[in-house]
JSON list of C-alpha atoms in Angstrom, two decimals:
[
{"chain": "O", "resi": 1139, "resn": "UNK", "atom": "CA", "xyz": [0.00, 0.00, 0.00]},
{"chain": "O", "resi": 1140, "resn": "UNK", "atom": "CA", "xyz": [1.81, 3.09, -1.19]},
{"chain": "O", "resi": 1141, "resn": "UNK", "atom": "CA", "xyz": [-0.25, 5.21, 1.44]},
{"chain": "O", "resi": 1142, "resn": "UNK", "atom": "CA", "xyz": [-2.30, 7.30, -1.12]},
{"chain": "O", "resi": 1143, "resn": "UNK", "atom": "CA", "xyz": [-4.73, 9.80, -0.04]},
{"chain": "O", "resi": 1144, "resn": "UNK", "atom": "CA", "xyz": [-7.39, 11.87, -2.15]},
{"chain": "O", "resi": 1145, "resn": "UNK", "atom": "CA", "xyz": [-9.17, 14.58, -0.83]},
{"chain": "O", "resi": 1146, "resn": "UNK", "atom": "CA", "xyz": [-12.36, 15.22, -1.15]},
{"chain": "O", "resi": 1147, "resn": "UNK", "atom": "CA", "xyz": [-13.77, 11.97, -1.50]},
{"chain": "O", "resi": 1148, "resn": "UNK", "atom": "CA", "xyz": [-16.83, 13.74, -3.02]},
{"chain": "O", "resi": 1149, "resn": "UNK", "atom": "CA", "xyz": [-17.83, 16.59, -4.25]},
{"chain": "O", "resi": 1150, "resn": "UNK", "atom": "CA", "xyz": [-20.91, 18.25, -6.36]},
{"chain": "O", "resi": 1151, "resn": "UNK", "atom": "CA", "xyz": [-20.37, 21.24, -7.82]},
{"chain": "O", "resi": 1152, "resn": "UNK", "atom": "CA", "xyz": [-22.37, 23.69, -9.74]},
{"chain": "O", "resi": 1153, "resn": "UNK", "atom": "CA", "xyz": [-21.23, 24.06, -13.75]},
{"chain": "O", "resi": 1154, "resn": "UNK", "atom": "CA", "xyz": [-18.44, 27.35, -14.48]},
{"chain": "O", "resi": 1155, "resn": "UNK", "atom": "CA", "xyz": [-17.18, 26.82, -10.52]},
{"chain": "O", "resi": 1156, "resn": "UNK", "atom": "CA", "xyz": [-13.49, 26.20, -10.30]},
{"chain": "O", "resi": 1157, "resn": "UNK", "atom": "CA", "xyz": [-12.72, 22.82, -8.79]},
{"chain": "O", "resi": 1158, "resn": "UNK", "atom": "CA", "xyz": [-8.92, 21.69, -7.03]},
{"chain": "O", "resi": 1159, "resn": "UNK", "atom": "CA", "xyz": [-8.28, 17.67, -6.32]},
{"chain": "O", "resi": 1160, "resn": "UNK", "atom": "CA", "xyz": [-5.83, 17.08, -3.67]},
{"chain": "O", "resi": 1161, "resn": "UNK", "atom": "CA", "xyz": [-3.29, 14.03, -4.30]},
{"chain": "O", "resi": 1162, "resn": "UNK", "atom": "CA", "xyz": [-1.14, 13.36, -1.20]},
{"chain": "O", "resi": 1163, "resn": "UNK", "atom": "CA", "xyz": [1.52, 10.55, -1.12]},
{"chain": "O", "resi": 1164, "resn": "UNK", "atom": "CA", "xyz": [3.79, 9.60, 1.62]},
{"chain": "O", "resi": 1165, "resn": "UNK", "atom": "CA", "xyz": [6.18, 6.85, -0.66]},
{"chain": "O", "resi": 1166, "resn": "UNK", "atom": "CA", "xyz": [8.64, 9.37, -1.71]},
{"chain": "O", "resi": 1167, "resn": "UNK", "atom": "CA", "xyz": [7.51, 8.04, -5.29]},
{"chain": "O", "resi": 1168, "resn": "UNK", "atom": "CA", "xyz": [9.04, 10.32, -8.01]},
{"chain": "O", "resi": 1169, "resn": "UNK", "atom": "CA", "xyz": [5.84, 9.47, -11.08]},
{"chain": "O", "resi": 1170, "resn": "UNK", "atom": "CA", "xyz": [2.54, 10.74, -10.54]},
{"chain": "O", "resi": 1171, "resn": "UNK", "atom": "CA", "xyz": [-0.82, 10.66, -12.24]},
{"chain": "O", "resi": 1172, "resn": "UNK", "atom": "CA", "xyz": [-4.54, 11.64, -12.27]},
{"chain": "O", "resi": 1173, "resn": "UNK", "atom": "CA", "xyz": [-6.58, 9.46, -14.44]},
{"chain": "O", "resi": 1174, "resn": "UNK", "atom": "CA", "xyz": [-10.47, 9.87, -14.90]},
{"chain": "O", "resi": 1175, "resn": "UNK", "atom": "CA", "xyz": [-12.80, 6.41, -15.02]},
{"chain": "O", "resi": 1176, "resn": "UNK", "atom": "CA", "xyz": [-15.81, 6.73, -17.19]},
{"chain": "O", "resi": 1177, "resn": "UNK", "atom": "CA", "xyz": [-18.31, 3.67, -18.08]},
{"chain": "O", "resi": 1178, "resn": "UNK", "atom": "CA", "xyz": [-17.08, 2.50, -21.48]},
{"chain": "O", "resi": 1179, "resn": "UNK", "atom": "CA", "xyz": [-13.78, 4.27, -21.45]},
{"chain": "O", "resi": 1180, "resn": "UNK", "atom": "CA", "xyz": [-11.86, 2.63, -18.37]},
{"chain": "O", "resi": 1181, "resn": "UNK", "atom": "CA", "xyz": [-9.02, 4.75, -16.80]},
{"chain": "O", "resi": 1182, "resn": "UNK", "atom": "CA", "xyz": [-8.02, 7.57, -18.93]},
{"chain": "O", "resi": 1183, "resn": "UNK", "atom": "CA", "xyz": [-5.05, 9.74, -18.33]},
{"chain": "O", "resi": 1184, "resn": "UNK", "atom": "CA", "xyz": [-5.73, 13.32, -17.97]},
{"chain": "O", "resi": 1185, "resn": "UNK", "atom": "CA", "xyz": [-2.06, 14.65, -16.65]},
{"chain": "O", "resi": 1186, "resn": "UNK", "atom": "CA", "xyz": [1.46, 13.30, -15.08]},
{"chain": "O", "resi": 1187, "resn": "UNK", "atom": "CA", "xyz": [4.43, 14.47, -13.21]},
{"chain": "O", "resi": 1188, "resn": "UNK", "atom": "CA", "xyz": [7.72, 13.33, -13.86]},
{"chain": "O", "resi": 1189, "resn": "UNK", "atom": "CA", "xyz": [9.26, 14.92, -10.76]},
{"chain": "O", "resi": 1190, "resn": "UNK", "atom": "CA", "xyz": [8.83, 18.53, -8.78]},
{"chain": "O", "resi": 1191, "resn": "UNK", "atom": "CA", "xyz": [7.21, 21.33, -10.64]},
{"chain": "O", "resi": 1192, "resn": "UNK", "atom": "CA", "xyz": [8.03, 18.79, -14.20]},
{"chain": "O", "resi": 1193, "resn": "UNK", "atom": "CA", "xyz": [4.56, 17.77, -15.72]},
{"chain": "O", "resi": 1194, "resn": "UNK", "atom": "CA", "xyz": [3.01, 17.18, -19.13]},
{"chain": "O", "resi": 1195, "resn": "UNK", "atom": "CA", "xyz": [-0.48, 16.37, -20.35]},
{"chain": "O", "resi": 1196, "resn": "UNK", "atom": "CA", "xyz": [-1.86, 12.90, -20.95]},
{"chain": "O", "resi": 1197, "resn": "UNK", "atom": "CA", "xyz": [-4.65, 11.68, -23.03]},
{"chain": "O", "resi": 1198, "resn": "UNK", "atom": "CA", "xyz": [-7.41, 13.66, -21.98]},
{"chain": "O", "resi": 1199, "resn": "UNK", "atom": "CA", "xyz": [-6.04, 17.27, -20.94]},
{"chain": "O", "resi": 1200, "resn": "UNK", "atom": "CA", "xyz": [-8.47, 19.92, -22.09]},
{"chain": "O", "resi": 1201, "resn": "UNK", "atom": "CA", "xyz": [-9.80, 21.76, -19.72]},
{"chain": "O", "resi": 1202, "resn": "UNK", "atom": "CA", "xyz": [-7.92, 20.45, -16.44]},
{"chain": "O", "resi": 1203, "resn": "UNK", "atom": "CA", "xyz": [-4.05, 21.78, -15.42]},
{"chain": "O", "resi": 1204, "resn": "UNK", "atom": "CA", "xyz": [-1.90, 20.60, -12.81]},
{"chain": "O", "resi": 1205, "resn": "UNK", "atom": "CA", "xyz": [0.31, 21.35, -10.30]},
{"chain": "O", "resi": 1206, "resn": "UNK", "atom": "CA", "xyz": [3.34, 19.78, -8.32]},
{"chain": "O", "resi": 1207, "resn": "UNK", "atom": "CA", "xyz": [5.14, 22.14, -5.92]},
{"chain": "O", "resi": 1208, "resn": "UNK", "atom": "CA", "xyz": [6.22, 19.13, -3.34]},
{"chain": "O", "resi": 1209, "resn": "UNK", "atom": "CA", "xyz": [7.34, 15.80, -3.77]},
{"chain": "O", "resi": 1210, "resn": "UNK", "atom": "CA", "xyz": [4.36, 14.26, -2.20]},
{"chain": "O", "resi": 1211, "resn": "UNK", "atom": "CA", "xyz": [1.69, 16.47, -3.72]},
{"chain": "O", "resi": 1212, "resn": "UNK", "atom": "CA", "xyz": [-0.04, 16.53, -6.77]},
{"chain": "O", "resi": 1213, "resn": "UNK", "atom": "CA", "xyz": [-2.92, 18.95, -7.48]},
{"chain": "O", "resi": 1214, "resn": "UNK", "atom": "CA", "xyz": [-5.59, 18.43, -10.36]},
{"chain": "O", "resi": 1215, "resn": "UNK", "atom": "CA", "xyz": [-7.50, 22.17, -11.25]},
{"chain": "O", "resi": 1216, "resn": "UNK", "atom": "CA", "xyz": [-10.47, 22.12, -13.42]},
{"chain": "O", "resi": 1217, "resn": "UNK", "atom": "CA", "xyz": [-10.57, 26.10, -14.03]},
{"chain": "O", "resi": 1218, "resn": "UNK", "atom": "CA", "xyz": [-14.69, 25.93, -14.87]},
{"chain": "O", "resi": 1219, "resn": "UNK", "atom": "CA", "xyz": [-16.13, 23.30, -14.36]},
{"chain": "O", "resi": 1220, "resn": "UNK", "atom": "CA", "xyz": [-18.59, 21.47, -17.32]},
{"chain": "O", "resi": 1221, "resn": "UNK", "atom": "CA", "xyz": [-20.75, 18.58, -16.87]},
{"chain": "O", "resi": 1222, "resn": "UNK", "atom": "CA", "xyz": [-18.91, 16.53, -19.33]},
{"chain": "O", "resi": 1223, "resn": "UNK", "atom": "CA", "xyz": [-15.91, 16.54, -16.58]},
{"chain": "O", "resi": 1224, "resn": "UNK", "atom": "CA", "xyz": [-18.62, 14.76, -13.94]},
{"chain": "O", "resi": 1225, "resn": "UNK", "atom": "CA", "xyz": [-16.59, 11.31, -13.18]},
{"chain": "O", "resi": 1226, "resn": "UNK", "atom": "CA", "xyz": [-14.50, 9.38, -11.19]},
{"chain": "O", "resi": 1227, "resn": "UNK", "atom": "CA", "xyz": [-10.74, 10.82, -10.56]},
{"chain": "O", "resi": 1228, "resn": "UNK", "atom": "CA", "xyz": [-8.15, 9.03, -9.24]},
{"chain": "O", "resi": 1229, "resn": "UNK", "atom": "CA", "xyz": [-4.62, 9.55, -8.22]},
{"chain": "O", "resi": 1230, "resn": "UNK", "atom": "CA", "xyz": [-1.65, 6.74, -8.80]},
{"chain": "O", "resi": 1231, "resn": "UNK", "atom": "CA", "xyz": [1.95, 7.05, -8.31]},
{"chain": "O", "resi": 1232, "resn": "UNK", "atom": "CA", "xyz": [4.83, 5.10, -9.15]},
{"chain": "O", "resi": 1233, "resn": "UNK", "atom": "CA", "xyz": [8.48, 4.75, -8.19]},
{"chain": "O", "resi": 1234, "resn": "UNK", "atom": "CA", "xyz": [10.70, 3.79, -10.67]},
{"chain": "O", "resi": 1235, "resn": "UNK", "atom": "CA", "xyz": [10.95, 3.92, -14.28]},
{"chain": "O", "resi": 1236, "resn": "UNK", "atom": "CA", "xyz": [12.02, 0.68, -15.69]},
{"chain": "O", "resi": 1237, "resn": "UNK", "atom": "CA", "xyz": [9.56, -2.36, -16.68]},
{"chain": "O", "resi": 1238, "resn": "UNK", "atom": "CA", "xyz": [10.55, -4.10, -13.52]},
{"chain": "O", "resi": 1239, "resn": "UNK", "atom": "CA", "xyz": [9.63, -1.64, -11.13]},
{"chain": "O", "resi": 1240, "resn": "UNK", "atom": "CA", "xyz": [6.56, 0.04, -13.12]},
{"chain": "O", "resi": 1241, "resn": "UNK", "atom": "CA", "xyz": [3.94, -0.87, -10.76]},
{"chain": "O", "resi": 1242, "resn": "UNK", "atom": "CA", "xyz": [1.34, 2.12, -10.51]},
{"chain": "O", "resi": 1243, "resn": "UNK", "atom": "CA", "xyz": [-0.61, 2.49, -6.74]},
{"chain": "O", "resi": 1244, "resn": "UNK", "atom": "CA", "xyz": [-3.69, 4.20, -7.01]},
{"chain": "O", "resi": 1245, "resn": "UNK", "atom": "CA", "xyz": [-5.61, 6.36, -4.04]},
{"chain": "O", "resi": 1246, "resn": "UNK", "atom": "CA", "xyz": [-9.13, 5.58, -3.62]},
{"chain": "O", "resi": 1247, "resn": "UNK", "atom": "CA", "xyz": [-10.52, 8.03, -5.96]},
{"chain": "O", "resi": 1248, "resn": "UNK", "atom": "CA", "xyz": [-12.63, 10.80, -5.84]},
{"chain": "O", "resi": 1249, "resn": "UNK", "atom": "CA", "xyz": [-16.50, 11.22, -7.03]},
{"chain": "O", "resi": 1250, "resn": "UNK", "atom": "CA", "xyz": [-16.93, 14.53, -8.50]},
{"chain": "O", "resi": 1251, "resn": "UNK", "atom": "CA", "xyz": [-20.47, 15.63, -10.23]},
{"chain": "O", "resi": 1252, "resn": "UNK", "atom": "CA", "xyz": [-20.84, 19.12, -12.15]},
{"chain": "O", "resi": 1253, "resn": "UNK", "atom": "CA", "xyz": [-24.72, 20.21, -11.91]},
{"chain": "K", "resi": 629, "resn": "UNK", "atom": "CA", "xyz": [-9.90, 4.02, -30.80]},
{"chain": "K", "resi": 630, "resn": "UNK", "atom": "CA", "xyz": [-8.81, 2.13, -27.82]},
{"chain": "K", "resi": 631, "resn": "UNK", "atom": "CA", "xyz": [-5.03, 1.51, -27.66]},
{"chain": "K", "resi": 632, "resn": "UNK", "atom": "CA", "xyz": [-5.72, -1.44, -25.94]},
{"chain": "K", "resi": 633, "resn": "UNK", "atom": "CA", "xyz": [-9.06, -3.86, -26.80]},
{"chain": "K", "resi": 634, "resn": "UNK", "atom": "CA", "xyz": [-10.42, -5.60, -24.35]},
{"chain": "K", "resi": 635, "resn": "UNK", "atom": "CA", "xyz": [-13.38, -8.08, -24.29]},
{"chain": "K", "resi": 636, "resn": "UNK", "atom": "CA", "xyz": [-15.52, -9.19, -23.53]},
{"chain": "K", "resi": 637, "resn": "UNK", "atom": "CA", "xyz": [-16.83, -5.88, -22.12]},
{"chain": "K", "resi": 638, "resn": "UNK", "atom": "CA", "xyz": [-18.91, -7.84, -19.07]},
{"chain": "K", "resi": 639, "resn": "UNK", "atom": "CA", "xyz": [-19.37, -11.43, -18.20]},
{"chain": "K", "resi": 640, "resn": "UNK", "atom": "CA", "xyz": [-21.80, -13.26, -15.79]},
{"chain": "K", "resi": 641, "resn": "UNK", "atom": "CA", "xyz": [-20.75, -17.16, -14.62]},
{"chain": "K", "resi": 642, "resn": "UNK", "atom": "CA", "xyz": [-21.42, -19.10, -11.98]},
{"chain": "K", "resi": 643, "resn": "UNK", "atom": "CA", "xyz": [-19.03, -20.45, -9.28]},
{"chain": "K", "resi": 644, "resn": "UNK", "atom": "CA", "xyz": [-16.96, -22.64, -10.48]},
{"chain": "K", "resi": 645, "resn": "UNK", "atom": "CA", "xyz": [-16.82, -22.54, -14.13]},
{"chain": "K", "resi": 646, "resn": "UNK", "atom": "CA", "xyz": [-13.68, -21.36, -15.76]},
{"chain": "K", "resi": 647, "resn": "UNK", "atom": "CA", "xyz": [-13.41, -18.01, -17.75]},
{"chain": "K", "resi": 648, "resn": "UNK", "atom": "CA", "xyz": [-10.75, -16.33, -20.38]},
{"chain": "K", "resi": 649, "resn": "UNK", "atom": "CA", "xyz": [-10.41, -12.52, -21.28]},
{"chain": "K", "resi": 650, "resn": "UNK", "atom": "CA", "xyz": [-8.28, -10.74, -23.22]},
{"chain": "K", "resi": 651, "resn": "UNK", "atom": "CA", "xyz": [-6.39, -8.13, -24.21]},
{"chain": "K", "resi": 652, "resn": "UNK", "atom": "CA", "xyz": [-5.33, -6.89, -27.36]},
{"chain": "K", "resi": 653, "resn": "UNK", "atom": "CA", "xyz": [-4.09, -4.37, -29.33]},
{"chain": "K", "resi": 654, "resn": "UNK", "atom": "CA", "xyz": [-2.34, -3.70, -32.84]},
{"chain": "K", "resi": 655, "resn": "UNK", "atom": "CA", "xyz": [0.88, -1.91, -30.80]},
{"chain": "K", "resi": 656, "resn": "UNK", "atom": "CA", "xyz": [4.02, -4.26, -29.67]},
{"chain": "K", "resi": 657, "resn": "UNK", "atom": "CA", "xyz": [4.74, -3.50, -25.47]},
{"chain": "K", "resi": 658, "resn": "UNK", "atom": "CA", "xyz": [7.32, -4.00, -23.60]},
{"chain": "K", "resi": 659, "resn": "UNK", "atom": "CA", "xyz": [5.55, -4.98, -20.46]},
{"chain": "K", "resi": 660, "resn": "UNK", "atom": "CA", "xyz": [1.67, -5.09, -20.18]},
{"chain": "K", "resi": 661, "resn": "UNK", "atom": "CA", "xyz": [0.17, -5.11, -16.76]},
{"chain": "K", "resi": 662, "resn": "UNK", "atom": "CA", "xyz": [-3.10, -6.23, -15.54]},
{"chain": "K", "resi": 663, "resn": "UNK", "atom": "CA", "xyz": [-5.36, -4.86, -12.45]},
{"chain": "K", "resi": 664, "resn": "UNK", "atom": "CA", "xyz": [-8.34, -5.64, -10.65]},
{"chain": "K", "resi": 665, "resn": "UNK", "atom": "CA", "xyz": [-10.93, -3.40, -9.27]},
{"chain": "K", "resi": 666, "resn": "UNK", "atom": "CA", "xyz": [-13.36, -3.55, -6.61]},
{"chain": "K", "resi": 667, "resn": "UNK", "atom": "CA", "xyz": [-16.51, -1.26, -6.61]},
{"chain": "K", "resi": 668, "resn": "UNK", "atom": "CA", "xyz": [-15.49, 2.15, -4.86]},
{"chain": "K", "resi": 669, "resn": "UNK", "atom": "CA", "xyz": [-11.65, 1.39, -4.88]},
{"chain": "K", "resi": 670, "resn": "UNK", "atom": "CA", "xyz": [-8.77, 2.36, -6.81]},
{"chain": "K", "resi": 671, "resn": "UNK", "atom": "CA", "xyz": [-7.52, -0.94, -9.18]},
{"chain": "K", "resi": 672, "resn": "UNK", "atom": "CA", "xyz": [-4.54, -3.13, -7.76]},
{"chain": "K", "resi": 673, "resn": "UNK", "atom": "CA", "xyz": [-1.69, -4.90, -9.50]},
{"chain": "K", "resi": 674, "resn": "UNK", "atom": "CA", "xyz": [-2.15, -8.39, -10.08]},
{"chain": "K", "resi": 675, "resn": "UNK", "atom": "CA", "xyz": [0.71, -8.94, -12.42]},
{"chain": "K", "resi": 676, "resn": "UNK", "atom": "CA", "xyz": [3.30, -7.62, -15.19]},
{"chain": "K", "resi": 677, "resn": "UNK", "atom": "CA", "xyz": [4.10, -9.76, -17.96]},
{"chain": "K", "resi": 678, "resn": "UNK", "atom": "CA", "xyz": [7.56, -9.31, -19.71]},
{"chain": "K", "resi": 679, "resn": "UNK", "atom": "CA", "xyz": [8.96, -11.92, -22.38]},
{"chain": "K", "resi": 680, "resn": "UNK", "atom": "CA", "xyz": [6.84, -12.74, -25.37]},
{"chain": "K", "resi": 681, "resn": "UNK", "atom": "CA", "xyz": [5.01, -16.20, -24.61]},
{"chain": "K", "resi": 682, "resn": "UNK", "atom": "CA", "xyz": [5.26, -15.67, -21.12]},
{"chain": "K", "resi": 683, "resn": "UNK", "atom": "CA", "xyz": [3.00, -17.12, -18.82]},
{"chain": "K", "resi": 684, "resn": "UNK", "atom": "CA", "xyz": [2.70, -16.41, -14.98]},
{"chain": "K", "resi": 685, "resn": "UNK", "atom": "CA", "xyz": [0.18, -18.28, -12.57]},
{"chain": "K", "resi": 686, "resn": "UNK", "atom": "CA", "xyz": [-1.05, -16.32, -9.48]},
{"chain": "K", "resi": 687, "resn": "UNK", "atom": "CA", "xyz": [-3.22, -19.21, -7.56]},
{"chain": "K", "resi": 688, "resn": "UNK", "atom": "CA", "xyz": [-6.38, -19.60, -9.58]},
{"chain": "K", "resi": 689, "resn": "UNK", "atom": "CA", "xyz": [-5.45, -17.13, -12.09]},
{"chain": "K", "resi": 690, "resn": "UNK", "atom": "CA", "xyz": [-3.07, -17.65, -15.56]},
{"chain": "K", "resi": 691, "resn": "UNK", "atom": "CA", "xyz": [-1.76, -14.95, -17.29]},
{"chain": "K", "resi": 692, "resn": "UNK", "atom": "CA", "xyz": [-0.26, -15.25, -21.00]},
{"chain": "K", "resi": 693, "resn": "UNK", "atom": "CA", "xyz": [1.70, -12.66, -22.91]},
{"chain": "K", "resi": 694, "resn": "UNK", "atom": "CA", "xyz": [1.41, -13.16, -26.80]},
{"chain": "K", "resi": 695, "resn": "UNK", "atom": "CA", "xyz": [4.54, -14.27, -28.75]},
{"chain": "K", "resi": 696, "resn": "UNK", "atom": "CA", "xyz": [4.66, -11.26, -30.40]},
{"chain": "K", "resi": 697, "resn": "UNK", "atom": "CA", "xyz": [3.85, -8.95, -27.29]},
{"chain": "K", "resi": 698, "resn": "UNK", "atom": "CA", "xyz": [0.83, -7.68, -28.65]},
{"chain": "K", "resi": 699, "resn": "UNK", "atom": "CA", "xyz": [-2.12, -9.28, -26.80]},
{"chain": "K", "resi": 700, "resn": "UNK", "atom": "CA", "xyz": [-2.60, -10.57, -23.17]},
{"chain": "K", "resi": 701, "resn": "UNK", "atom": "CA", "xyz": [-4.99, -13.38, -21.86]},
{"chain": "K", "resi": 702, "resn": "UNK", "atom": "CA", "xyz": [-6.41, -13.57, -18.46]},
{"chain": "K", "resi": 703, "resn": "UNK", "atom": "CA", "xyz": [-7.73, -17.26, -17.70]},
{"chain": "K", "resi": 704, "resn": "UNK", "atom": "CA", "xyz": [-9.63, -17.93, -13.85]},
{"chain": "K", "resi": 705, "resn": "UNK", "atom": "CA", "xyz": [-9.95, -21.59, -13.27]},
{"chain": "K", "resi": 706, "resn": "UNK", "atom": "CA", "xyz": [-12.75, -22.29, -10.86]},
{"chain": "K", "resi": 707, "resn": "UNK", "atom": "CA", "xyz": [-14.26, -18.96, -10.24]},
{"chain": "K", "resi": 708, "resn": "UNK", "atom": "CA", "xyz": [-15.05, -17.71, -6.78]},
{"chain": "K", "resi": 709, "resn": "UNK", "atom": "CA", "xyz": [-17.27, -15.20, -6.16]},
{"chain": "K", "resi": 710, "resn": "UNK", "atom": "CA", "xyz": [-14.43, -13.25, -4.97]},
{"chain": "K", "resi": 711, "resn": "UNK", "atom": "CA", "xyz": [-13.05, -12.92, -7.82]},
{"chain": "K", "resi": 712, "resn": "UNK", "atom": "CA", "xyz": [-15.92, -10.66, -8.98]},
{"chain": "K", "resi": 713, "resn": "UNK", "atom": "CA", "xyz": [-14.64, -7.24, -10.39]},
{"chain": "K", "resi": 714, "resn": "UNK", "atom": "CA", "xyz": [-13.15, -5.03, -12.78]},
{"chain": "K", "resi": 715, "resn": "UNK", "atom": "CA", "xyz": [-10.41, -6.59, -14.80]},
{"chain": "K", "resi": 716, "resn": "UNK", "atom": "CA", "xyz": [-8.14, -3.74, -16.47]},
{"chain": "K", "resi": 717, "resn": "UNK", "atom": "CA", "xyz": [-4.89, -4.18, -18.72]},
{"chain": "K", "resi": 718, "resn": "UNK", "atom": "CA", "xyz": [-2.38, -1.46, -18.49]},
{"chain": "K", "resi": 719, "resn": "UNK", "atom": "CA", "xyz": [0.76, -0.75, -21.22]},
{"chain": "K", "resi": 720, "resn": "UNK", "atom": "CA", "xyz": [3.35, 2.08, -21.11]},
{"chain": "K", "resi": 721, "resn": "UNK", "atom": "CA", "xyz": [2.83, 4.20, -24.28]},
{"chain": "K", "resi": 722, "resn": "UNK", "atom": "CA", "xyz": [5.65, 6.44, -24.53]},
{"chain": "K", "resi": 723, "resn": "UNK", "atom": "CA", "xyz": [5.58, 8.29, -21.38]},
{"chain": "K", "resi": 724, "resn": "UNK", "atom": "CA", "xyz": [2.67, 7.05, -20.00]},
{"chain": "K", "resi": 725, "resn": "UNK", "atom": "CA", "xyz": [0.26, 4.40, -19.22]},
{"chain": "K", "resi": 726, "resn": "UNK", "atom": "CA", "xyz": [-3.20, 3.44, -21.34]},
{"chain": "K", "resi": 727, "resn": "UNK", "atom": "CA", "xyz": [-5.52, 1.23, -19.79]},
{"chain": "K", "resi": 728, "resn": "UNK", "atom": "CA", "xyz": [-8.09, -1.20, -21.65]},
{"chain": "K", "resi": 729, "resn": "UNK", "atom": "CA", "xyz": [-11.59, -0.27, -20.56]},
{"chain": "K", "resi": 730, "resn": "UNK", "atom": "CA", "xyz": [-11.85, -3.28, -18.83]},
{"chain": "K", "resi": 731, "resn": "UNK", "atom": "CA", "xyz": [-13.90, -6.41, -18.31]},
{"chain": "K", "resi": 732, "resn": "UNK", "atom": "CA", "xyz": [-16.28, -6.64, -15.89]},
{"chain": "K", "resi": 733, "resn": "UNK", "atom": "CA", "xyz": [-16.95, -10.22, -14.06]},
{"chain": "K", "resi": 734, "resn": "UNK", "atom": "CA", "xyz": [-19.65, -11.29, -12.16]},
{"chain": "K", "resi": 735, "resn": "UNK", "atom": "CA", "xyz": [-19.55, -14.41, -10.20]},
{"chain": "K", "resi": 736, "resn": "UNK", "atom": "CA", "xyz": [-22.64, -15.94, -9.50]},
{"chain": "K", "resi": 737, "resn": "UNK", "atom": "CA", "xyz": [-22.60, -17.90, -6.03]}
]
């Protein structure tokens, strides 16, 4: 368990609000990611960091930037919110980059729902 | 397009009975990875296969990596109905990691 937390767990929001995701890890893990989980589309990746303040955008990045001042902190921003970004968001990290060690740990996710 | 094709998209058995999905895709991998997911929960390693032809048991489960590193099977021998879940397969493309959209088993007690 790579001791991932996501904060909130939940949250509704109202459509043109901004909305911040909180990734916190506590592995010392250089790699991390937010993905979004939609029926039909499993796990897509929206951003990734490579190391501090290094990030660069994954499959799905319109409309959602980043952030990674501190090693164990990893911040997804939707600037104004639309209902199309209503989904499941979760967090994963990973230590090492070579096929042995490629392993990704994800948090528990977070619910988020644009009204 | 998915990068990676996975089917069957959802599949309902009973205990017992023994079960195959797969993975594929028209890209060659260097490692492909497979997870499973329980409802409200992140997904969790079960295993990364390497070596074209390579084949790795974990208990009930077989995994198979195609000879030309292309495609994946997943085979459960006996299902339990803890094995119910979301069954995802993961590559690294380039920098990052695409996931299949998964197959989703039910086991039937």
């Amino acid at each position: 368990d790579a001791g991932i937390t996501q904060s909130p767990r939940h949250k509704v929001t109202e459509t043109g609000t901004p909305v911040t995701l909180r990734c916190h890890q506590t592995e010392n893990h250089r790699y991390m990611y937010w993905y979004r989980q939609d029926p039909g589309h499993g796990l897509r990746l929206i951003h990734y960091s490579y190391g501090v303040k290094d990030t660069d955008k994954g499959e799905v990045s319109d409309g959602y930037s980043v952030s990674r001042s501190k090693t164990e902190d990893f911040l997804l921003t939707l600037e104004s919110a639309t209902s199309s970004q209503t989904s499941v968001y979760f967090c994963a990290t990973r230590g090492r980059w070579d096929q042995t060690y490629n392993e990704q740990f994800f948090g528990p996710g977070t619910r988020l729902t644009v009204l | 397009t998915q990068l990676l094709e996975q089917s069957p998209q959802f599949l309902s058995i009973q205990e017992g009975e023994n079960l195959t999905v797969y993975c594929n895709s028209s890209s060659v991998f260097s490692s492909l990875q497979w997870y499973r997911q329980e409802p409200g929960e992140g997904p969790v390693l079960l295993v990364t296969v390497v070596t074209g032809g390579e084949v790795k048991k974990l208990k009930r489960l077989t995994f198979q990596f195609g000879d030309a590193r292309k495609d994946s099977s997943l085979h459960i021998t006996a299902a339990q109905p803890g094995d119910t879940g979301l069954y995802l397969c993961a590559a690294h493309n380039n920098n990052d990691m695409r996931f299949g959209a998964g197959t989703r088993l039910t086991v039937k007690p």
